[in-house]
Structure formats: structure tokens, C-alpha cells
Amino acid sequence: MSQTTQPAGQAAAQATGESVVGAGPRDRYAVIGNPIAHSKSPLIHARFAEQTGEAIEYTHLLAPLDAFVPHVRAFMESGGRGLNVTVPFKLEAHALATKLSPRAAAAGAVNTLRFEAGEIYGDNTDGFGLVRDIEVNLATPFKGARILLLGAGGAARGVVLPMLGRAPHTLTIVNRTAEKASELVDQFGEAAREAGCRLTGGGAAAIEPGTYDVIINATAGSLDAALPEVEDSAFGNSTLAYDMMYGAQPTVFMQHAQTLGARAADGLGMLVEQAAESFYVWRGVRPNGAPVLEELRRILAAPSAT
Ligand code: ATR
């Protein structure tokens, strides 16, 4: 992958076929990361702009690993209105923001930047995207549910507060390195009390008897086809097993859950719904994620999809 930067102007958007609705000046947004060429965000936001009639263009921006901040500043100073931030820059975006939403502060990471009046507003829509995908697209309510969260890295931390906001009965956080799960239990203890949720966690021994309603894999294990340690008895016929990863094929975690009788879903819907929430943060208009999710699912299932 070359280390050149994708220009973010209108000409570049036209060149890459990512420009969107309307004539005249359009507000500029982009997704910044490394690597970034295969990001689905430009397509998703182009569809949202078509749906809502918002006059925006949205491109992708490759930043060298040691030059995230100058790239953000250059985009901002050239009139850009906001950025999505992806791997590996979410922590740097958190540090760069001059103002944080409560959910970004709790996550310790930022995936959405909005530039306004000299301020860099940092938000995190990942957890909202997960909750919306599970509750709306997969019709599985969190309220009163028993939830098992596998993993205690950045991806897990980002979703805890939005999940607690839906008042589950129990949230168990389990991680290979038990102390990291215990740290999250401490960090979110107050929020859990306020939500009336029993929050526990640690190593695999912290998994409670009986089946869970929702089991979420937030470990990086799916990247190398590793299955996180979970008791088979945690999965039942009414369990939704959700992997934050996605790909053309079901992940090993999804396949394992299905052999135990559970329903399984990947994280493609989370990707779309976090984007919809970012769009709302920027534009104050909420697009409909469902048709875009359907389109992406078709693209992913096509024989040429990687
Ligand atoms: P991310 O930001 O994607 O969450 P991270 O902060 O590096 O990345 O966290 C990776 C998570 O995946 C951690 O919970 C990690 O467990 P440890 O804290 O014990 O390292 C988990 N993980 C990675 N590979 C795993 C594997 N093969 N089995 C189980 N858990 C794994």
C-alpha cells in the first residue's frame, strides 16, 4: 500500500466516483485511517446523502502512521467539516479532540470528529451502532437481557456505556487477561448501578451458569480464526451470538455458536449503524441504515468480494 494521501477535494471525489447528490458547493467529510482503500464508509455515506438530500461529499484519506494529526489539521484548514476515524487512529483522535461527548470519554476513543468554530468535537458512535443493530435490525432487546461481552480491549470498552444505557439485567465482561475485564467492571460500576444492571467480569470463570440472551465477541480473535474461551453452556436456542467482525464467510465464533443452536450475526450492521449515527452527529438528520446494509450484504456475498 502506498503512503500517499487521497486528496479530499471535490475533484478527487469525482475521480473516485464517490461524489454525491446536488449541484453547487458541498460540505466535505472523509474517513481517515491506515490502511483505508477498502473502507466501505464512502459508499455508505454516499447512499445516506442520496437518501436524505444532504449536500455532502465523502472521500477516504490515508494518513501515514506517524502523521495523523497534521492530516486532520490540513483537512480541517481546507474547509473539511468532519472525519470518521478508523484503525489505528482512534486513540489519537481522542487525544486531539478539544471537546468530547460522554460516550467518547467513556470509550477512551473517538471515531467521529466534527469541526466547528475552531473546536474539534470528538464522539464515538461505535457502541450506539452495535446497540441499534442488535435491537432494531436483529430485533433483540437489551432491556432486562443477560449479556456476555467477550474481550476487554478498545472495541469492548467502546460499547459498554451504550449497552448499559439500555438497562440490561446482567452484563458479564470476560477476557483472556482477566484483570483487563475487572478494570472495565470498576470503570463502569457507577453507570451500571444507575442503569440497574448487575455488572461482573474477569476470566472465563466469571461466566455464570445458564444461557445468555446475547453474547458479543469483541475480541480480535476472529482476525486469526481464534475462538475466545467460552463455556458451551452459555449458548442456547434463544441466544444471539454477535461477532463485531464481518467478512464474506461467517467467523469461527459464529460457526461455533450455530453448532450450539444459537442465532449468529456479524458486525456489518454495526458498521452501517455507526455510520448513520456519525451522519446524524454531523448533519442532524438520521438516515435509514437498513437498505444500505442490504446492499453491502449483497456486495459481500458476490463471488468477487474479498
Ligand atoms: P481492539 O481495539 O480491537 O479491541 P485490543 O485493544 O488490542 O484491540 O484488544 C484485543 C482484545 O482481543 C483483547 O480483549 C484481547 O485479549 P487480551 O486482553 O487477553 O490480550 C482479545 N484477544 C485477541 N486475540 C485473542 C485470542 N486469540 N483469544 C482470546 N482473546 C483474544
Tab-separated table of C-alpha atoms in Angstrom, residues 68-69 72-73 76-77 81 85 90-102 104-105 109-110 112-123:
chain	number	residue	atom	x	y	z
A	68	PHE	CA	-2.405	11.552	11.766
A	69	VAL	CA	-2.608	14.981	13.407
A	72	VAL	CA	-6.504	16.066	10.246
A	73	ARG	CA	-5.424	19.699	10.594
A	76	MET	CA	-9.863	20.957	8.687
A	77	GLU	CA	-7.981	24.043	7.494
A	81	ARG	CA	-16.400	19.643	8.190
A	85	VAL	CA	-11.548	7.863	12.248
A	90	LYS	CA	-8.992	6.285	17.338
A	91	LEU	CA	-6.862	6.943	20.433
A	92	GLU	CA	-5.004	9.811	18.746
A	93	ALA	CA	-8.336	11.300	17.699
A	94	HIS	CA	-9.465	11.110	21.331
A	95	ALA	CA	-6.323	12.999	22.389
A	96	LEU	CA	-6.745	15.592	19.633
A	97	ALA	CA	-10.368	16.498	20.377
A	98	THR	CA	-10.887	19.753	22.279
A	99	LYS	CA	-14.346	18.614	23.421
A	100	LEU	CA	-15.640	15.057	23.942
A	101	SER	CA	-19.100	13.523	24.091
A	102	PRO	CA	-19.708	11.481	27.281
A	104	ALA	CA	-16.360	9.124	23.629
A	105	ALA	CA	-14.886	9.983	27.026
A	109	ALA	CA	-11.528	6.502	21.748
A	110	VAL	CA	-13.044	8.670	19.023
A	112	THR	CA	-16.170	10.765	14.689
A	113	LEU	CA	-14.715	14.279	14.561
A	114	ARG	CA	-16.783	17.393	13.871
A	115	PHE	CA	-15.091	20.718	13.194
A	116	GLU	CA	-16.969	23.813	14.260
A	117	ALA	CA	-15.944	27.334	15.259
A	118	GLY	CA	-12.315	26.349	15.865
A	119	GLU	CA	-13.366	23.458	18.094
A	120	ILE	CA	-12.613	19.768	17.420
A	121	TYR	CA	-15.576	17.828	18.770
A	122	GLY	CA	-14.890	14.113	19.317
A	123	ASP	CA	-17.631	11.499	19.519
